mmCIF file of C-alpha atoms in Angstrom:
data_model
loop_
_atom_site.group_PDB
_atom_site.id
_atom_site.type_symbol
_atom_site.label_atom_id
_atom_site.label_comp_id
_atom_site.label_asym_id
_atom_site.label_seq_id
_atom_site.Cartn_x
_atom_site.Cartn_y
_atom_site.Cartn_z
ATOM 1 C CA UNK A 1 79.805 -11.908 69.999
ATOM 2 C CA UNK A 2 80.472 -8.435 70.925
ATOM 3 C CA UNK A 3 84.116 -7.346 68.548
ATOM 4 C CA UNK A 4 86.105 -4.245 69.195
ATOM 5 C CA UNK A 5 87.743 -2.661 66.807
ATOM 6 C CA UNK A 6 91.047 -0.439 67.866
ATOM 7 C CA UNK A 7 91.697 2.523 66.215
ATOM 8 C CA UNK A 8 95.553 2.486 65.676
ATOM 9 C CA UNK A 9 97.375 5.565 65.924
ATOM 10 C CA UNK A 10 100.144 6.922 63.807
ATOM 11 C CA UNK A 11 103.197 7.400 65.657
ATOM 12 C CA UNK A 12 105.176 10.312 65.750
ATOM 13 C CA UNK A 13 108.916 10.528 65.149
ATOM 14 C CA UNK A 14 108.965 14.132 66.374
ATOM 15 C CA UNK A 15 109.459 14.631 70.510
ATOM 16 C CA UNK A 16 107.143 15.692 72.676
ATOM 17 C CA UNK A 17 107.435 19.393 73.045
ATOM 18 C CA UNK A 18 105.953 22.189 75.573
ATOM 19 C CA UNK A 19 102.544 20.793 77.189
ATOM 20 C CA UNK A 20 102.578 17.776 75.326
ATOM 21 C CA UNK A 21 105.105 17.100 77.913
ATOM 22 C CA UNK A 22 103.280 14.627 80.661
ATOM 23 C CA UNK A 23 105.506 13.903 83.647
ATOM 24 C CA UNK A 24 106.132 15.304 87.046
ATOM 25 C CA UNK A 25 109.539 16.573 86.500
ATOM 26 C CA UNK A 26 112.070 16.090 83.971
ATOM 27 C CA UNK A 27 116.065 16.562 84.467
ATOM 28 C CA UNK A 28 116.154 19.924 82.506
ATOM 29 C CA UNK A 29 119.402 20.685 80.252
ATOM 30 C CA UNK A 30 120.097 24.306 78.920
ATOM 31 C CA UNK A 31 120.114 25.760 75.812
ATOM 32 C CA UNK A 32 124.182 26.031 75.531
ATOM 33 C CA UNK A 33 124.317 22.240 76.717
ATOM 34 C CA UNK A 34 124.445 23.560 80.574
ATOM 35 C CA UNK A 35 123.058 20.859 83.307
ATOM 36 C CA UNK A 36 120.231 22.738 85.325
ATOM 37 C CA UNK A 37 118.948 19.725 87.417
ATOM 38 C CA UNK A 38 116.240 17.463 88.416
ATOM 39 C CA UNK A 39 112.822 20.155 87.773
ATOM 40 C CA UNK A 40 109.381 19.964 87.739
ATOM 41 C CA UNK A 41 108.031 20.501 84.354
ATOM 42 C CA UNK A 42 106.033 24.010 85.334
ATOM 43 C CA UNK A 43 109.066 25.234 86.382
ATOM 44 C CA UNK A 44 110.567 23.944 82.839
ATOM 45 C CA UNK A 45 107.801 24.970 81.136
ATOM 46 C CA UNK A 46 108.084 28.791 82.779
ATOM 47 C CA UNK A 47 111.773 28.682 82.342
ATOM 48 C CA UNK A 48 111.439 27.957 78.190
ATOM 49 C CA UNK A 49 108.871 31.093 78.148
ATOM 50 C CA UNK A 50 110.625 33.389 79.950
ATOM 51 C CA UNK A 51 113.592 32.739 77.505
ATOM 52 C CA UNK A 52 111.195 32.822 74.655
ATOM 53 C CA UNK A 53 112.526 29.109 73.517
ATOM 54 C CA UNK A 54 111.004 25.337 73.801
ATOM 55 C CA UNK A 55 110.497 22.779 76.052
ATOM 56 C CA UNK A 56 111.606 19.310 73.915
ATOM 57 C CA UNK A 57 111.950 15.746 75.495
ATOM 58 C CA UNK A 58 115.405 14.637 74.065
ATOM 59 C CA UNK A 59 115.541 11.448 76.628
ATOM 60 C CA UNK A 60 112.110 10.033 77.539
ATOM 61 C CA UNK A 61 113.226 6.581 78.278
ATOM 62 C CA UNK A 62 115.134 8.295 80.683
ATOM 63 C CA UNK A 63 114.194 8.288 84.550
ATOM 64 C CA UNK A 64 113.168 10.968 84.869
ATOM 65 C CA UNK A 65 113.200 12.224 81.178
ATOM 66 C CA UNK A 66 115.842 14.664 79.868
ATOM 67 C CA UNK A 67 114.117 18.085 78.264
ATOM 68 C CA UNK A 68 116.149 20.339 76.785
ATOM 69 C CA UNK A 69 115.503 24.253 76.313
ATOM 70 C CA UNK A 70 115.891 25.697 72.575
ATOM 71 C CA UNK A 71 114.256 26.846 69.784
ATOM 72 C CA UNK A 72 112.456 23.737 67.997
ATOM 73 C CA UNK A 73 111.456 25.482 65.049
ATOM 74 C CA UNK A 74 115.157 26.200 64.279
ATOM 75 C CA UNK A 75 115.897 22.390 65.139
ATOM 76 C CA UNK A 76 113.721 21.183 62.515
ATOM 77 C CA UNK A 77 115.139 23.188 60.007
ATOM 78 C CA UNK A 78 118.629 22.220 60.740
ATOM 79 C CA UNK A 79 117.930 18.712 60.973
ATOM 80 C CA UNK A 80 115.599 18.950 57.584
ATOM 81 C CA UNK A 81 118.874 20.080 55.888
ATOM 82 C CA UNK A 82 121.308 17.938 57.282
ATOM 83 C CA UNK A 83 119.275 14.838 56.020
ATOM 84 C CA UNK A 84 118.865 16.819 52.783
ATOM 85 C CA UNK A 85 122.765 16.904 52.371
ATOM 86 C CA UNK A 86 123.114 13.384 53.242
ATOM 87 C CA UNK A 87 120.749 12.294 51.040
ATOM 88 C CA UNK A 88 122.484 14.556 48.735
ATOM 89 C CA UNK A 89 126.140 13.410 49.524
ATOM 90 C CA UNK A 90 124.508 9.664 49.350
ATOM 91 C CA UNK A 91 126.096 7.611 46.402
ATOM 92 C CA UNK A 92 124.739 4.100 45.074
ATOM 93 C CA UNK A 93 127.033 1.930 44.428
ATOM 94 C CA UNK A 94 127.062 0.898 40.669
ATOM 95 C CA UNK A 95 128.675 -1.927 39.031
ATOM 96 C CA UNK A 96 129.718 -2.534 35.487
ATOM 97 C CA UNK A 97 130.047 -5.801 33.644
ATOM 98 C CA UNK A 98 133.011 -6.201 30.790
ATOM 99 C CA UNK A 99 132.765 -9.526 29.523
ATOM 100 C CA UNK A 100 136.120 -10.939 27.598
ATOM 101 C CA UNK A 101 136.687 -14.075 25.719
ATOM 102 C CA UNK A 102 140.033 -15.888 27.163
ATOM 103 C CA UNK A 103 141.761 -15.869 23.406
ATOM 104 C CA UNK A 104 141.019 -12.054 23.192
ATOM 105 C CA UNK A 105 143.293 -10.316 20.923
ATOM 106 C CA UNK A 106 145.628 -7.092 21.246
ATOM 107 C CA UNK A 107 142.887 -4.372 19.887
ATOM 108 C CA UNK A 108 140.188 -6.074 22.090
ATOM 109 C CA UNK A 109 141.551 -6.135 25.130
ATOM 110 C CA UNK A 110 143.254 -2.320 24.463
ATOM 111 C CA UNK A 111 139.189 -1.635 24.370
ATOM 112 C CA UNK A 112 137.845 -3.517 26.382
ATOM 113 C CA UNK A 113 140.717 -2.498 29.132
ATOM 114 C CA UNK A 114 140.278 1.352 28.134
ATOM 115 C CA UNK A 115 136.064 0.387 30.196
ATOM 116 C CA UNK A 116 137.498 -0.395 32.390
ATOM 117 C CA UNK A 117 139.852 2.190 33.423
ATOM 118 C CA UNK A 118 137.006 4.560 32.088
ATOM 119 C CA UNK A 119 134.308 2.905 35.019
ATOM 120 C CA UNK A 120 137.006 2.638 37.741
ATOM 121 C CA UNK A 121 138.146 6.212 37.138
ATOM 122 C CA UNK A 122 134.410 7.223 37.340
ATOM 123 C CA UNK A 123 133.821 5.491 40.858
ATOM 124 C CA UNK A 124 132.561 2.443 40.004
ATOM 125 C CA UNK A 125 132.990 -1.421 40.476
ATOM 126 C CA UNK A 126 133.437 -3.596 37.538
ATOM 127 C CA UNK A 127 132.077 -7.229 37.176
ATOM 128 C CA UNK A 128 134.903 -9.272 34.751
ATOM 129 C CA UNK A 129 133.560 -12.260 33.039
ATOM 130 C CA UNK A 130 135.356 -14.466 30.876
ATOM 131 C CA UNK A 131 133.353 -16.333 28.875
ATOM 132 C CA UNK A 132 134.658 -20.145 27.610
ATOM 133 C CA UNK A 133 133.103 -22.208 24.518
ATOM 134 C CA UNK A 134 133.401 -25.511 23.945
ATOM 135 C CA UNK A 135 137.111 -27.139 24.234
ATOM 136 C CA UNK A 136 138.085 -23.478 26.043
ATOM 137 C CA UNK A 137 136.527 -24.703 29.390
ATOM 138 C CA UNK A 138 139.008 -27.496 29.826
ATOM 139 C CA UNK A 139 141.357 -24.325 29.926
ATOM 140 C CA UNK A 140 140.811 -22.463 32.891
ATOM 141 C CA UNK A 141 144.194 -21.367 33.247
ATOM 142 C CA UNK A 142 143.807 -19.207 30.560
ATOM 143 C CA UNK A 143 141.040 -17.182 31.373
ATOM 144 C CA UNK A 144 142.679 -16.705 35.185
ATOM 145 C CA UNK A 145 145.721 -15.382 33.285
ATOM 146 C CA UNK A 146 143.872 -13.091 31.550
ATOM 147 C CA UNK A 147 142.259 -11.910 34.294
ATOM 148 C CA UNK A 148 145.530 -11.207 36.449
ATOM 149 C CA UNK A 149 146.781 -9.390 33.515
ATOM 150 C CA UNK A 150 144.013 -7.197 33.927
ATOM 151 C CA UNK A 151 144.218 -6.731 37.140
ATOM 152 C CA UNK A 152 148.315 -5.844 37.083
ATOM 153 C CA UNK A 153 147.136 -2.878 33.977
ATOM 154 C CA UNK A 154 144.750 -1.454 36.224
ATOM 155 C CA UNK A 155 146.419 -2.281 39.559
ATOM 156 C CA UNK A 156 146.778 1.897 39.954
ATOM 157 C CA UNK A 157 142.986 2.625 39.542
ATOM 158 C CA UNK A 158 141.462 -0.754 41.276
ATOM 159 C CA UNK A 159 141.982 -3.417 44.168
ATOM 160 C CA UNK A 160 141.281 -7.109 43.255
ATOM 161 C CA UNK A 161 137.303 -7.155 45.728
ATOM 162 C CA UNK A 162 136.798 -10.638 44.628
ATOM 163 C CA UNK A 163 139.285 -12.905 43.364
ATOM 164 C CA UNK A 164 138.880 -14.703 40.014
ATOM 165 C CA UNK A 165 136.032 -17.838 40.622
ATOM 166 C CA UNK A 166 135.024 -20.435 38.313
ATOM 167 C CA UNK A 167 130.960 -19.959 38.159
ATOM 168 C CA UNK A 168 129.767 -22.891 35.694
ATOM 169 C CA UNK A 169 130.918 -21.678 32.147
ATOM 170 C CA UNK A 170 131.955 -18.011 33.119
ATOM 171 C CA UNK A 171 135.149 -17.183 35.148
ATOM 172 C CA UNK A 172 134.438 -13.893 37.778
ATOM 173 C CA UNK A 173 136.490 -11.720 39.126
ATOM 174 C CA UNK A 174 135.562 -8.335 40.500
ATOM 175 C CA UNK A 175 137.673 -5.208 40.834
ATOM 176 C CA UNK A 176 137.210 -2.335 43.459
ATOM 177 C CA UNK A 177 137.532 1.404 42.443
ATOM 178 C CA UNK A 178 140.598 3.038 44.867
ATOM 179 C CA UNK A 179 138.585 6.061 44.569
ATOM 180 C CA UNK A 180 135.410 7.059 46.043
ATOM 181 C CA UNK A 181 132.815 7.369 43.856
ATOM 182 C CA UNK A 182 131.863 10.554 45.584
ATOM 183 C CA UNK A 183 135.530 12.194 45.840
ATOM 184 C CA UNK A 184 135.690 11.049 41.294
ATOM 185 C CA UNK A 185 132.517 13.495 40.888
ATOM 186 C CA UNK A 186 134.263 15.999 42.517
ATOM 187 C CA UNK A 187 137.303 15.887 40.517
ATOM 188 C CA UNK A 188 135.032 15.592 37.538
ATOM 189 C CA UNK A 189 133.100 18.471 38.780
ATOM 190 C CA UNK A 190 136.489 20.630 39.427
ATOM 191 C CA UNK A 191 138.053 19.700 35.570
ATOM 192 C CA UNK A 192 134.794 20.587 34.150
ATOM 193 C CA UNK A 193 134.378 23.802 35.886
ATOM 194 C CA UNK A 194 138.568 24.425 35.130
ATOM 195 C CA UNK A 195 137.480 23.725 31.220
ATOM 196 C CA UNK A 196 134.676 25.929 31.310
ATOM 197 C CA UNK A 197 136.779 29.061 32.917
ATOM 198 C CA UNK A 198 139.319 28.473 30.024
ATOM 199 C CA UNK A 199 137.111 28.590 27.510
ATOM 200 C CA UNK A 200 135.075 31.711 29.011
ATOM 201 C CA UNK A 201 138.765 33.631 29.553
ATOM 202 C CA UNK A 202 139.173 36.397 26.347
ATOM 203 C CA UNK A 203 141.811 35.538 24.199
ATOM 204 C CA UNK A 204 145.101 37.930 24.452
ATOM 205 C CA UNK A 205 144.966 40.454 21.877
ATOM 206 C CA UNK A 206 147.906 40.676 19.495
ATOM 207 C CA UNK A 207 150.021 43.620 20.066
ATOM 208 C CA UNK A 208 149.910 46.299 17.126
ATOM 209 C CA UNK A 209 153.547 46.083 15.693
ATOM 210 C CA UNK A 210 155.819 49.840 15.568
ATOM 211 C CA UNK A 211 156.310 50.734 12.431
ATOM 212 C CA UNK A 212 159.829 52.040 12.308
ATOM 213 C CA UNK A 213 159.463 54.258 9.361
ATOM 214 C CA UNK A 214 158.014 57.127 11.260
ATOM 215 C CA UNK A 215 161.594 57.621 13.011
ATOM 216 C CA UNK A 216 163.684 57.489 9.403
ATOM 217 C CA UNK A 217 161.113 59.717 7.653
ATOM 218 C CA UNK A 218 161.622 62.407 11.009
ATOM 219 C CA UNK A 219 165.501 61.928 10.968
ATOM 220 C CA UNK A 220 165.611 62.696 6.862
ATOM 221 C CA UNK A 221 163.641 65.993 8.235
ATOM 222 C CA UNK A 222 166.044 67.369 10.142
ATOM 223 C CA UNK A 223 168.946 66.684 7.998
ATOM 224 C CA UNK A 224 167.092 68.300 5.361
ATOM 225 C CA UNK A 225 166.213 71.265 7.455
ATOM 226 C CA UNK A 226 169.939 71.302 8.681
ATOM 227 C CA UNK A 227 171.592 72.070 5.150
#
């Protein structure tokens, strides 16, 4: 029993450029966006050499395939750094857990509340659980409460994402930052750089107070000098 093997090979995400170009003719586009017209590819091919640029396949599903005229070398580059700036720009979404009892007191919550504003101001989502024990589960009400007074303090900084949810002994409720995560490391960014422009400013010098002695001790001169 005779087996071939196939060789499978890798395949390219880049277009086909110049004589890698295999068809007939392709509907040729020019370098400012301009529609030339149905070609042959020779012609294309002596057309991107006279103007010193590339033949690239942009269409080859088309019939026939659309090749465009430009400089490929410079389209790689530009591309390279437009994914490197959306990678850049690219933020993962985080989310933070606070976890509350429902008979919380005062100082607690003033805490516990002050995470929250601190992760929503920062960008990020934040996971509330309250937590029952024992006779507290038959009092559901309590943590819900609890969790809408939350919600009201912070109502400036957050959006209610999901709505409070009995899940077994833990109530749930989950609150949306109103600001981009992106757009609060810019501000952050901005108040840091303010900060550091303060600090780096010299301080005003104090002015050197006029003695007024000099004046008196001149005027006593010429009265002397006068009798």
């Amino acid at each position: 029993m005779n087996i071939t093997l196939v060789k499978e090979q890798a395949i390219s995400a880049e277009p086909r450029i110049n004589d890698r170009i295999r068809v007939p003719e392709v509907r040729l586009v020019g370098p400012n966006g301009e529609q030339v017209g149905i070609v042959r590819v020779e012609d294309a091919l002596r057309l991107a050499a006279e103007a010193d640029l590339d033949l690239v396949e942009v269409a080859p599903q088309a019939k026939p395939p659309v090749a465009k005229l430009m400089d490929f070398g410079k389209f790689k580059y530009e591309a390279a750094m437009k994914a490197r700036e959306s990678r850049k720009n690219q933020v993962n979404t985080v989310i933070k857990e606070i976890k509350l009892r429902p008979k919380i007191d005062q100082h607690d919550y003033d805490t516990k509340k002050g995470h929250v504003v601190r992760f929503l101001s920062a960008g990020d989502k934040v996971k509330v659980t309250i937590m029952f024990r024992g006779r507290e589960q038959s009092r559901p009400e309590l943590g819900f409460r609890l969790l809408q007074k939350l919600a009201e303090d912070v109502q400036e900084l957050a959006f209610i994402e999901s709505a409070p949810k009995q899940d077994g002994r833990n109530m749930v409720m989950v609150l949306g930052p109103t600001k981009k995560k992106a757009e609060a490391r810019a501000e952050d960014r901005r108040r840091r750089e303010a900060e550091k422009a303060v600090k780096a400013a010299p301080e005003p010098q104090a002015e050197t107070p006029v003695s007024s002695e000099a004046p008196e001790a001149e005027q006593v001169a010429v009265e002397e000098a006068a009798k």
